[in-house]
Amino acid sequence: MGVKLETSQLQAKVMRTRKDHVVNALSLFRPTEQQEPFFRRMAGETILEVCVGGGNRAGKSLIVAAWFAAIALNQPITLRDGTQLHMRPPLWRNEPLKLWLVGYDLRHCGKTLYRLLFKKDPFRIIRDQNTGKWRTYDPTNAEDKEAYSLTRPSPPLIQMSDVEGGEDGIAWENKKERQFSSLELAHDGTRIEVFPSTGERPQGDPAHAIWVDEKLHDEEWYSELLARLMDYRGRILWTSWPTTAPSAVLSELEERAATQRGKPDARSFAFTLSGSDNPYTQSAHRQAILATMDEDTRAARDKGIANADRWRVYPRFSRFVHRVYGPDPDGDDDLAKEVRKLNGIPNDWTRYLILDPGTANPAVLFVAVPPPKFGDFIVPYDELYVHYINARELAQAVAGKTRGQMFEDFIIDSHAGRMTPMGFDTTVQQNYEKYFAEFKLRSARHGSHFTPGTDDVASRIMRVQGSLNIRENNTPQLRILGCPNLVKQLEGYKWQKDARDNPTDKPALHQKVDVAACLEYHIASDNHGYVKPKVAANTGDPLSYANVMAGFKKIMGIETKPRDGSVYCGPGLAPQT
């Protein structure tokens, strides 16, 4: 009864003061205990890029909207203990800012971003029973929980009185749908611009802060947006949830955040919020709805955890399984022992060079196949992944990296190799063969010429997937030595989405998987197993394997008896005749 009496008294008080004016939402907003680490981190000065993910109704959109409004209005965020945190770095606090909002299309910008920032009810407020002042409704407070009927919507995070000229000062694209392109804030001239990712990429102008919400129509936008942050030491936040179709760019951001975690100079961060941990959305009704979903959907909707494996082309790949050896030599098999002993690939293993040509991202992968006594293995051991170099420069780089190595064959992406670039009278393959010949790069089978790799993408992927399986001897066929780009690309290789945002059986477009493609060409090609290496004739390269060995034998007085292949070292050691 006591609670009901207090509630009745409070209700009467609310009715008497119904018309009281609330100054602004930011002064009332209090993040939950689970949300506070986000704001503490965003008050730092090293921030460059942040991904904020989570399940439905986890609060991720609210906290980023509050962060954006705090920067726009130059007001602090107040924590539950009264601590005030400035979201603007000190360099920004006395000047007008340039802020960008990026949504998938104009409809998303109007329906979601405008609502979060400029419409009332981003959170609920209630009159405090002791002070009589408005504050954030707190469901963890027993008194508040019993008095939800007395709550009211908070005012907008950014009110029309904050906008220069009010609604008339907004550059509308479609006022009815709340779609706008820009506005200025009255207090200091800060400008907010809106960009749908289905339109032209913003170019030229710098920005202080950018909020990207959900998916981008064109992921090339992200690098362009990052470039806009250079002048002002800006920062970018990306809010997403796991059912959004696979994003190579978002995955790379999350990977950078994981790599930098705990470092004092970290610039990339990732936050994940759970709906079940949000006290504002906890209810039996929510749990009943979640109970109707399968495990993967429930994890995505509630915890913000996606079953990433269903999007991965190579879900069974693990950098800790598909490697030549681990940190402990006691776990080495015969193959690992041999490579560890020599700190590299032995000369009697067969070597192949695979090329995925191109100007933007040409890739070369070097693969070795050991003699059968070690087992059936494929060992990528080195790579070249240098952006924006031509065929001659790449051939020169290959020559410098592979001196002394003998290759059984060269393999090329046949589709790209058949193309004739504009302004050329030869194909891509012929152009590479020309420069491989110039730099004395020859294979045992075809000299400076290439064997075409298969165009059958599905077959290539299936063959690589097979190489990842753990066999009866507890080893996979694929064992990688180094090759960080190959490892990264195999981990991040994603499927394309269908109209319902489900993975298809076709790789997603615009992925950087050139080194992984080289592996596919090798594994899917026939007749590229072990062949005992042959010592080549004089190639003209004084540092080739054959010429180095010939010089070594001459200096050491080594003679080889032709009939049995025995080697004799030093003068007077040759057999008498």
Coordinates of C-alpha atoms in Angstrom, one line a residue:
M1 CA 0.0 0.0 0.0
G2 CA 2.9 2.3 0.8
V3 CA 4.1 2.2 -2.8
K4 CA 0.6 2.8 -4.2
L5 CA 0.2 5.8 -1.9
E6 CA 3.5 7.3 -2.9
T7 CA 2.6 6.7 -6.6
S8 CA -0.8 8.4 -6.1
Q9 CA 0.9 11.4 -4.5
L10 CA 3.5 11.6 -7.2
Q11 CA 0.8 11.4 -9.9
A12 CA -0.9 14.3 -8.4
K13 CA 2.3 16.3 -8.3
V14 CA 2.9 15.4 -12.0
M15 CA -0.6 16.6 -12.9
R16 CA 0.0 20.0 -11.2
T17 CA 3.3 20.5 -13.1
R18 CA 2.3 18.9 -16.4
K19 CA 3.3 22.0 -18.3
D20 CA 6.8 22.4 -16.8
H21 CA 9.3 23.0 -19.5
V22 CA 12.2 20.4 -19.9
V23 CA 15.4 22.2 -21.0
N24 CA 17.1 19.5 -23.0
A25 CA 17.4 15.7 -23.2
L26 CA 21.1 15.5 -22.9
S27 CA 21.1 17.0 -19.4
L28 CA 18.7 14.3 -18.3
F29 CA 20.1 11.3 -20.1
R30 CA 22.0 8.8 -18.0
P31 CA 23.6 5.7 -19.6
T32 CA 23.2 2.3 -18.0
E33 CA 26.0 0.6 -16.2
Q34 CA 26.6 -1.5 -19.3
Q35 CA 26.7 1.6 -21.6
E36 CA 29.1 3.7 -19.5
P37 CA 32.3 2.1 -20.8
F38 CA 31.4 3.3 -24.3
F39 CA 31.2 7.0 -23.2
R40 CA 34.3 6.7 -21.1
R41 CA 36.2 5.4 -24.2
M42 CA 34.7 8.1 -26.5
A43 CA 35.9 10.8 -24.1
G44 CA 39.5 9.8 -25.1
E45 CA 41.6 11.6 -27.7
T46 CA 43.0 8.7 -29.7
I47 CA 39.7 7.5 -31.2
L48 CA 39.7 7.0 -34.9
E49 CA 37.1 4.3 -35.7
V50 CA 34.5 2.5 -33.6
C51 CA 32.0 -0.3 -34.3
V52 CA 29.0 -0.5 -32.0
G53 CA 27.0 -3.7 -32.4
G54 CA 24.4 -5.6 -30.5
G55 CA 21.0 -7.2 -30.5
N56 CA 17.6 -5.6 -31.0
R57 CA 16.7 -3.1 -28.3
A58 CA 20.2 -3.3 -26.8
G59 CA 20.6 0.5 -26.7
K60 CA 23.3 0.8 -29.3
S61 CA 21.5 3.3 -31.4
L62 CA 20.5 5.5 -28.4
I63 CA 24.1 5.7 -27.0
V64 CA 25.5 6.6 -30.5
A65 CA 22.7 9.2 -31.0
A66 CA 23.5 10.7 -27.6
W67 CA 27.2 10.8 -28.5
F68 CA 26.4 12.5 -31.8
A69 CA 24.1 15.0 -30.1
A70 CA 26.7 15.7 -27.4
I71 CA 29.3 16.5 -30.0
A72 CA 26.9 18.6 -32.0
L73 CA 25.6 20.7 -29.1
N74 CA 29.0 20.8 -27.3
Q75 CA 27.4 19.4 -24.1
P76 CA 28.8 16.7 -21.8
I77 CA 27.4 13.3 -21.1
T78 CA 26.6 12.8 -17.4
L79 CA 27.1 9.4 -15.9
R80 CA 25.1 7.8 -13.1
D81 CA 27.6 9.0 -10.4
G82 CA 27.4 12.6 -11.7
T83 CA 30.7 12.5 -13.7
Q84 CA 30.6 14.6 -16.8
L85 CA 32.4 13.5 -19.9
H86 CA 33.0 15.8 -22.9
M87 CA 32.5 14.0 -26.2
R88 CA 34.3 16.9 -28.1
P89 CA 38.1 16.7 -27.9
P90 CA 39.6 19.9 -26.5
L91 CA 40.6 21.0 -30.0
W92 CA 36.9 21.1 -31.1
R93 CA 35.2 22.8 -28.2
N94 CA 35.5 26.4 -29.4
E95 CA 34.6 26.1 -33.1
P96 CA 31.8 25.0 -35.3
L97 CA 32.0 21.4 -36.5
K98 CA 31.3 19.5 -39.7
L99 CA 29.3 16.4 -38.8
W100 CA 28.1 13.7 -41.2
L101 CA 25.3 11.2 -41.0
V102 CA 25.5 8.2 -43.4
G103 CA 22.6 5.8 -43.9
Y104 CA 21.8 3.2 -46.5
D105 CA 19.5 5.4 -48.5
L106 CA 17.4 8.6 -48.0
R107 CA 14.5 6.5 -46.6
H108 CA 16.7 5.1 -43.9
C109 CA 18.1 8.6 -43.1
G110 CA 14.6 10.0 -42.7
K111 CA 13.0 7.1 -40.9
T112 CA 15.8 6.2 -38.6
L113 CA 18.5 8.8 -38.2
Y114 CA 16.1 11.8 -38.1
R115 CA 13.9 10.0 -35.6
L116 CA 16.8 9.2 -33.2
L117 CA 18.1 12.7 -33.2
F118 CA 15.2 15.1 -33.8
K119 CA 12.1 13.4 -32.5
K120 CA 10.9 13.0 -28.9
D121 CA 11.1 9.8 -26.9
P122 CA 14.6 8.5 -27.4
F123 CA 14.2 7.5 -23.7
R124 CA 11.7 7.8 -20.8
I125 CA 11.8 10.4 -18.0
I126 CA 10.1 10.7 -14.7
R127 CA 9.7 13.2 -11.8
D128 CA 12.1 12.5 -9.0
Q129 CA 10.0 12.0 -5.8
N130 CA 12.5 13.8 -3.6
T131 CA 13.7 16.7 -5.8
G132 CA 10.6 17.1 -8.0
K133 CA 12.9 17.5 -11.0
W134 CA 12.8 15.4 -14.2
R135 CA 15.4 12.7 -14.6
T136 CA 15.9 9.5 -16.6
Y137 CA 13.5 6.7 -15.7
D138 CA 15.5 3.9 -14.1
P139 CA 13.8 0.4 -14.0
T140 CA 16.5 -0.9 -11.6
N141 CA 15.0 1.5 -9.0
A142 CA 12.1 -0.2 -7.3
E143 CA 10.1 3.0 -7.0
D144 CA 10.5 3.8 -10.6
K145 CA 9.6 0.3 -11.7
E146 CA 6.2 0.6 -9.9
A147 CA 5.6 4.0 -11.4
Y148 CA 6.2 3.5 -15.2
S149 CA 2.7 4.9 -15.9
L150 CA 4.0 8.3 -14.6
T151 CA 6.8 8.4 -17.2
R152 CA 6.8 10.6 -20.3
P153 CA 8.8 10.7 -23.5
S154 CA 12.0 12.7 -23.2
P155 CA 12.4 15.7 -25.5
P156 CA 14.5 15.2 -28.7
L157 CA 18.2 14.9 -28.2
I158 CA 18.4 17.9 -30.7
Q159 CA 15.4 20.1 -30.5
M160 CA 14.1 22.4 -33.3
S161 CA 15.1 25.4 -31.1
D162 CA 18.7 24.2 -31.5
V163 CA 18.5 24.4 -35.3
E164 CA 19.2 27.7 -37.0
G165 CA 15.9 28.8 -38.4
G166 CA 14.0 25.9 -37.0
E167 CA 12.3 23.6 -39.5
D168 CA 12.5 26.4 -42.1
G169 CA 16.3 26.3 -41.8
I170 CA 16.6 22.7 -42.8
A171 CA 17.4 21.8 -46.4
W172 CA 14.7 19.2 -47.0
E173 CA 14.8 16.6 -49.7
N174 CA 11.4 15.3 -48.7
K175 CA 9.9 17.2 -45.7
K176 CA 7.0 14.8 -45.3
E177 CA 9.3 11.8 -45.0
R178 CA 11.8 13.9 -42.8
Q179 CA 14.5 13.4 -45.4
F180 CA 17.0 16.3 -45.3
S181 CA 20.5 17.0 -46.7
S182 CA 21.8 19.6 -44.2
L183 CA 21.2 22.0 -41.4
E184 CA 23.1 24.3 -39.1
L185 CA 22.9 24.6 -35.3
A186 CA 22.2 28.0 -33.8
H187 CA 24.6 27.9 -30.9
D188 CA 27.9 27.8 -32.8
G189 CA 27.2 27.2 -36.5
T190 CA 28.0 23.5 -36.4
R191 CA 26.8 21.9 -39.7
I192 CA 25.2 18.5 -40.0
E193 CA 25.1 16.9 -43.4
V194 CA 23.3 13.7 -44.5
F195 CA 24.6 11.2 -47.1
P196 CA 22.7 8.2 -48.4
S197 CA 25.2 5.5 -49.4
T198 CA 23.2 4.8 -52.6
G199 CA 24.3 8.2 -53.9
E200 CA 27.6 9.7 -54.9
R201 CA 30.4 9.4 -52.4
P202 CA 31.2 12.6 -50.6
Q203 CA 34.6 13.9 -51.7
G204 CA 36.8 16.9 -51.0
D205 CA 35.3 18.4 -47.8
P206 CA 36.8 17.3 -44.4
A207 CA 34.6 16.2 -41.4
H208 CA 35.0 16.1 -37.7
A209 CA 32.8 13.2 -36.9
I210 CA 30.8 10.7 -39.0
W211 CA 28.0 8.3 -37.9
V212 CA 27.4 5.3 -40.2
D213 CA 24.2 3.5 -39.4
E214 CA 23.7 -0.2 -40.5
K215 CA 24.9 -1.3 -43.9
L216 CA 26.5 0.6 -46.7
H217 CA 25.3 0.2 -50.3
D218 CA 28.9 0.5 -51.5
E219 CA 31.6 -0.5 -49.1
E220 CA 34.2 1.6 -51.0
W221 CA 32.5 4.5 -49.1
Y222 CA 34.3 3.6 -45.9
S223 CA 37.8 4.4 -47.1
E224 CA 36.5 7.6 -48.6
L225 CA 34.9 8.5 -45.3
L226 CA 38.1 7.8 -43.4
A227 CA 40.0 10.1 -45.7
R228 CA 37.6 12.9 -44.8
L229 CA 38.8 12.7 -41.1
M230 CA 42.4 13.6 -41.7
D231 CA 42.3 17.4 -41.4
Y232 CA 40.5 17.5 -38.0
R233 CA 41.8 14.3 -36.4
G234 CA 38.2 13.1 -36.7
R235 CA 36.4 9.9 -35.8
I236 CA 33.9 7.6 -37.3
L237 CA 31.3 5.4 -35.6
W238 CA 29.5 2.5 -37.3
T239 CA 26.4 1.0 -35.7
S240 CA 25.4 -2.5 -37.0
W241 CA 23.7 -5.7 -36.0
P242 CA 24.6 -9.3 -37.0
T243 CA 21.9 -10.0 -39.6
T244 CA 23.3 -7.2 -41.8
A245 CA 24.8 -9.0 -44.8
P246 CA 28.5 -9.8 -44.5
S247 CA 30.8 -6.8 -44.7
A248 CA 34.5 -7.2 -45.4
V249 CA 35.1 -3.6 -44.4
L250 CA 33.3 -4.0 -41.1
S251 CA 35.1 -7.3 -40.4
E252 CA 38.4 -5.6 -41.0
L253 CA 37.4 -2.8 -38.5
E254 CA 36.5 -5.4 -35.9
E255 CA 39.8 -7.2 -36.5
R256 CA 41.8 -4.0 -36.1
A257 CA 39.9 -3.4 -32.8
A258 CA 40.7 -6.9 -31.6
T259 CA 44.4 -6.5 -32.5
Q260 CA 44.7 -3.1 -30.6
R261 CA 42.6 -4.1 -27.6
G262 CA 44.3 -3.1 -24.3
K263 CA 46.9 -0.9 -26.0
P264 CA 47.2 2.7 -24.7
D265 CA 47.4 4.2 -28.2
A266 CA 44.6 2.1 -29.7
R267 CA 42.6 3.9 -32.4
S268 CA 40.1 1.2 -33.3
F269 CA 37.4 -0.1 -30.9
A270 CA 34.5 -2.4 -31.0
F271 CA 31.6 -2.5 -28.5
T272 CA 28.8 -5.1 -28.4
L273 CA 25.7 -4.7 -26.3
S274 CA 23.2 -7.4 -25.3
G275 CA 19.4 -6.8 -25.2
S276 CA 19.1 -9.1 -22.2
D277 CA 21.5 -6.8 -20.3
N278 CA 19.4 -3.7 -21.0
P279 CA 17.2 -3.1 -18.0
Y280 CA 14.8 -1.1 -20.1
T281 CA 13.9 -4.1 -22.3
Q282 CA 14.0 -7.0 -19.8
S283 CA 10.6 -8.6 -19.6
A284 CA 8.9 -12.0 -19.8
H285 CA 7.3 -10.9 -23.0
R286 CA 10.8 -10.4 -24.6
Q287 CA 11.9 -13.8 -23.4
A288 CA 8.8 -15.4 -24.9
I289 CA 9.5 -13.8 -28.3
L290 CA 13.1 -14.9 -28.2
A291 CA 12.0 -18.5 -27.3
T292 CA 10.2 -18.7 -30.7
M293 CA 13.5 -18.2 -32.6
D294 CA 16.2 -20.7 -33.7
E295 CA 19.5 -20.6 -31.8
D296 CA 21.4 -18.5 -34.5
T297 CA 18.6 -15.9 -34.8
R298 CA 18.1 -15.7 -31.1
A299 CA 21.9 -15.0 -30.6
A300 CA 21.8 -12.3 -33.2
R301 CA 18.6 -10.6 -32.0
D302 CA 19.4 -10.7 -28.3
K303 CA 23.2 -10.9 -27.8
G304 CA 24.3 -9.3 -31.0
I305 CA 26.3 -12.4 -31.8
A306 CA 26.2 -13.6 -35.4
N307 CA 26.9 -17.1 -36.6
A308 CA 29.7 -15.8 -38.7
D309 CA 30.6 -19.2 -40.0
R310 CA 27.5 -19.3 -42.2
W311 CA 28.8 -16.4 -44.1
R312 CA 32.4 -17.7 -44.4
V313 CA 33.5 -19.4 -47.5
Y314 CA 36.0 -21.4 -45.5
P315 CA 34.5 -21.8 -42.0
R316 CA 36.8 -24.7 -41.2
F317 CA 39.9 -22.7 -41.7
S318 CA 41.9 -21.9 -38.6
R319 CA 45.3 -20.2 -38.4
F320 CA 46.1 -22.4 -35.4
V321 CA 45.3 -25.7 -37.2
H322 CA 46.3 -25.1 -40.8
R323 CA 49.9 -24.2 -40.1
V324 CA 53.2 -26.0 -40.6
Y325 CA 54.1 -25.9 -36.9
G326 CA 53.1 -24.3 -33.7
P327 CA 55.2 -22.7 -30.9
D328 CA 56.0 -26.0 -29.2
P329 CA 58.5 -28.3 -31.1
D330 CA 57.3 -31.3 -29.1
G331 CA 54.2 -31.3 -31.2
D332 CA 56.0 -31.3 -34.5
D333 CA 55.3 -34.1 -37.1
D334 CA 57.9 -35.1 -39.6
L335 CA 57.0 -32.2 -42.0
A336 CA 57.1 -29.6 -39.2
K337 CA 60.5 -30.9 -38.0
E338 CA 62.0 -30.7 -41.4
V339 CA 60.9 -27.1 -42.0
R340 CA 61.8 -26.0 -38.5
K341 CA 65.2 -27.6 -38.8
L342 CA 66.0 -25.7 -42.0
N343 CA 64.0 -22.6 -41.1
G344 CA 62.4 -22.8 -44.5
I345 CA 61.5 -25.0 -47.5
P346 CA 64.0 -27.7 -48.4
N347 CA 65.5 -27.6 -51.9
D348 CA 64.1 -31.1 -52.8
W349 CA 60.5 -30.0 -52.4
T350 CA 58.6 -29.0 -55.5
R351 CA 57.8 -25.3 -55.8
Y352 CA 55.0 -23.6 -57.7
L353 CA 54.3 -19.9 -58.4
I354 CA 50.7 -18.7 -58.7
L355 CA 49.8 -15.3 -60.1
D356 CA 46.5 -13.4 -59.8
P357 CA 47.3 -10.4 -62.0
G358 CA 46.0 -6.9 -61.8
T359 CA 47.1 -3.3 -61.4
A360 CA 45.3 -2.5 -58.2
N361 CA 45.9 -5.7 -56.2
P362 CA 48.2 -8.2 -58.0
A363 CA 49.1 -11.2 -55.9
V364 CA 51.7 -13.9 -56.1
L365 CA 51.6 -17.0 -53.9
F366 CA 54.5 -19.5 -53.5
V367 CA 53.5 -23.1 -52.8
A368 CA 55.7 -26.1 -52.0
V369 CA 54.8 -29.8 -52.2
P370 CA 57.0 -32.1 -50.1
P371 CA 58.2 -35.6 -51.2
P372 CA 55.7 -38.4 -50.5
K373 CA 57.7 -39.6 -47.5
F374 CA 56.4 -36.6 -45.5
G375 CA 52.7 -37.2 -46.6
D376 CA 50.2 -35.5 -48.8
F377 CA 50.6 -31.8 -48.1
I378 CA 50.3 -28.4 -49.7
V379 CA 52.5 -25.8 -48.1
P380 CA 52.1 -22.1 -49.0
Y381 CA 55.3 -20.6 -47.8
D382 CA 55.6 -17.0 -49.1
E383 CA 53.5 -14.3 -50.9
L384 CA 53.8 -11.0 -52.7
Y385 CA 50.9 -8.6 -52.3
V386 CA 52.0 -5.1 -53.4
H387 CA 49.3 -2.7 -54.5
Y388 CA 49.4 -0.7 -57.7
I389 CA 52.4 -2.1 -59.5
N390 CA 52.7 -3.0 -63.2
A391 CA 53.7 -6.3 -64.7
R392 CA 57.4 -5.4 -65.0
E393 CA 57.6 -4.2 -61.4
L394 CA 56.0 -7.3 -60.2
A395 CA 58.3 -9.6 -62.2
Q396 CA 61.2 -7.6 -60.8
A397 CA 59.9 -8.1 -57.3
V398 CA 59.4 -11.8 -57.8
A399 CA 63.0 -12.1 -59.2
G400 CA 64.4 -10.4 -56.1
K401 CA 62.4 -12.6 -53.7
T402 CA 63.0 -16.0 -55.4
R403 CA 66.7 -16.0 -56.3
G404 CA 68.1 -19.5 -56.0
Q405 CA 64.6 -21.1 -56.1
M406 CA 63.6 -23.6 -58.8
F407 CA 60.0 -23.7 -59.8
E408 CA 58.2 -26.6 -61.5
D409 CA 55.5 -24.4 -63.0
F410 CA 53.8 -21.0 -63.1
I411 CA 50.0 -20.8 -62.8
I412 CA 47.8 -17.7 -63.7
D413 CA 44.2 -16.7 -63.4
S414 CA 43.2 -17.6 -66.9
H415 CA 40.2 -15.3 -67.0
A416 CA 42.3 -12.2 -66.3
G417 CA 45.2 -13.6 -68.3
R418 CA 43.1 -13.7 -71.5
M419 CA 42.1 -10.0 -71.3
T420 CA 43.7 -7.4 -73.5
P421 CA 43.9 -4.1 -71.5
M422 CA 43.0 -0.8 -73.3
G423 CA 46.0 0.5 -75.1
F424 CA 47.8 -2.9 -75.3
D425 CA 48.1 -5.2 -78.2
T426 CA 48.9 -8.3 -76.0
T427 CA 47.0 -10.1 -73.4
V428 CA 47.7 -9.7 -69.7
Q429 CA 49.2 -13.2 -69.6
Q430 CA 51.5 -12.4 -72.6
N431 CA 52.6 -9.2 -70.9
Y432 CA 53.6 -11.0 -67.7
E433 CA 55.4 -13.7 -69.7
K434 CA 57.4 -11.0 -71.4
Y435 CA 58.7 -9.6 -68.2
F436 CA 59.2 -12.9 -66.5
A437 CA 61.5 -13.7 -69.4
E438 CA 63.3 -10.4 -69.1
F439 CA 64.1 -11.1 -65.4
K440 CA 65.1 -14.7 -66.2
L441 CA 62.1 -16.2 -64.3
R442 CA 61.6 -19.7 -65.7
S443 CA 59.8 -22.9 -64.6
A444 CA 60.9 -26.4 -65.4
R445 CA 57.8 -27.2 -67.4
H446 CA 57.1 -24.1 -69.5
G447 CA 60.0 -21.6 -69.2
S448 CA 58.6 -18.1 -68.7
H449 CA 55.1 -19.2 -69.8
F450 CA 52.1 -19.8 -67.5
T451 CA 49.6 -22.7 -67.1
P452 CA 46.0 -21.3 -67.0
G453 CA 44.2 -21.8 -63.8
T454 CA 40.5 -23.0 -63.9
D455 CA 37.7 -20.6 -64.3
D456 CA 35.3 -22.8 -62.3
V457 CA 34.9 -20.9 -59.0
A458 CA 32.7 -23.4 -57.3
S459 CA 35.2 -26.2 -58.1
R460 CA 38.1 -24.2 -56.8
I461 CA 36.3 -23.4 -53.5
M462 CA 35.2 -27.1 -53.1
R463 CA 38.8 -28.3 -53.6
V464 CA 40.2 -25.8 -51.0
Q465 CA 37.5 -26.8 -48.6
G466 CA 38.6 -30.4 -49.0
S467 CA 42.2 -29.4 -48.2
L468 CA 41.0 -28.1 -44.8
N469 CA 39.5 -31.3 -43.5
I470 CA 41.3 -33.1 -40.7
R471 CA 42.2 -36.6 -42.0
E472 CA 42.7 -39.9 -40.1
N473 CA 46.3 -39.0 -39.3
N474 CA 45.0 -35.9 -37.5
T475 CA 46.5 -33.5 -40.1
P476 CA 44.9 -31.3 -42.8
Q477 CA 46.4 -31.3 -46.3
L478 CA 46.8 -27.5 -46.2
R479 CA 49.7 -26.4 -44.0
I480 CA 50.7 -22.7 -44.2
L481 CA 54.1 -21.2 -43.3
G482 CA 53.8 -17.5 -42.7
C483 CA 51.7 -15.8 -45.5
P484 CA 49.8 -13.3 -43.3
N485 CA 47.7 -12.0 -46.2
L486 CA 46.6 -15.5 -47.2
V487 CA 45.6 -16.3 -43.6
K488 CA 43.7 -13.0 -43.3
Q489 CA 41.9 -13.5 -46.6
L490 CA 40.9 -17.1 -45.9
E491 CA 39.4 -16.0 -42.5
G492 CA 37.5 -13.1 -44.0
Y493 CA 36.3 -14.6 -47.3
K494 CA 32.5 -14.2 -47.4
W495 CA 29.5 -15.4 -49.3
Q496 CA 27.3 -13.1 -51.3
K497 CA 23.8 -12.4 -49.9
D498 CA 20.4 -13.0 -51.5
A499 CA 17.4 -10.7 -51.5
R500 CA 16.5 -11.8 -47.9
D501 CA 20.0 -11.2 -46.6
N502 CA 20.9 -14.9 -46.4
P503 CA 24.2 -16.3 -47.7
T504 CA 24.3 -17.7 -51.2
D505 CA 26.8 -20.2 -52.7
K506 CA 28.6 -17.4 -54.6
P507 CA 31.4 -15.3 -53.1
A508 CA 30.6 -11.7 -52.3
L509 CA 31.8 -9.0 -54.7
H510 CA 34.5 -6.5 -54.0
Q511 CA 36.5 -8.6 -51.5
K512 CA 40.2 -8.4 -51.3
V513 CA 40.9 -12.2 -51.7
D514 CA 43.6 -12.1 -54.4
V515 CA 46.1 -14.2 -52.4
A516 CA 43.4 -16.7 -51.4
A517 CA 42.4 -17.0 -55.1
C518 CA 46.0 -18.0 -55.9
L519 CA 45.7 -20.8 -53.5
E520 CA 42.4 -21.9 -55.1
Y521 CA 44.1 -21.9 -58.6
H522 CA 46.9 -24.2 -57.3
I523 CA 44.8 -26.6 -55.4
A524 CA 42.2 -26.9 -58.2
S525 CA 44.8 -27.5 -60.9
D526 CA 45.7 -31.0 -62.0
N527 CA 49.2 -32.4 -62.2
H528 CA 50.7 -30.0 -59.7
G529 CA 51.8 -32.4 -57.0
Y530 CA 55.3 -33.6 -56.1
V531 CA 57.9 -33.7 -58.9
K532 CA 61.6 -34.1 -58.0
P533 CA 63.2 -30.8 -58.7
K534 CA 65.7 -30.7 -61.6
V535 CA 68.9 -28.6 -61.6
A536 CA 68.4 -26.1 -64.3
A537 CA 70.9 -25.1 -66.9
N538 CA 72.7 -21.8 -66.7
T539 CA 69.9 -19.2 -66.7
G540 CA 72.1 -16.2 -67.1
D541 CA 71.4 -15.1 -63.5
P542 CA 74.6 -15.3 -61.5
L543 CA 72.6 -15.8 -58.3
S544 CA 70.4 -18.5 -59.6
Y545 CA 70.5 -21.8 -57.8
A546 CA 72.3 -23.6 -60.6
N547 CA 75.0 -21.0 -61.0
V548 CA 75.5 -20.6 -57.3
M549 CA 76.0 -24.3 -56.8
A550 CA 78.3 -24.5 -59.8
G551 CA 80.5 -21.7 -58.4
F552 CA 80.4 -23.4 -55.0
K553 CA 81.6 -26.7 -56.5
K554 CA 84.3 -25.0 -58.4
I555 CA 85.7 -23.2 -55.3
M556 CA 85.5 -26.3 -53.1
G557 CA 86.9 -28.7 -55.8
I558 CA 83.8 -30.8 -55.8
E559 CA 83.5 -33.4 -58.5
T560 CA 80.5 -35.6 -59.3
K561 CA 80.9 -39.1 -60.7
P562 CA 78.4 -39.3 -63.5
R563 CA 77.6 -43.0 -63.1
D564 CA 76.4 -43.2 -59.5
G565 CA 76.0 -39.5 -58.6
S566 CA 78.4 -39.7 -55.7
V567 CA 79.9 -36.4 -54.6
Y568 CA 83.7 -36.0 -53.8
C569 CA 85.0 -33.0 -52.0
G570 CA 88.6 -31.6 -52.2
P571 CA 91.7 -32.4 -54.2
G572 CA 92.9 -35.9 -54.2
L573 CA 89.6 -37.4 -53.1
A574 CA 88.4 -38.4 -56.5
P575 CA 88.6 -42.1 -57.2
Q576 CA 91.7 -43.3 -59.1
T577 CA 91.3 -44.6 -62.6

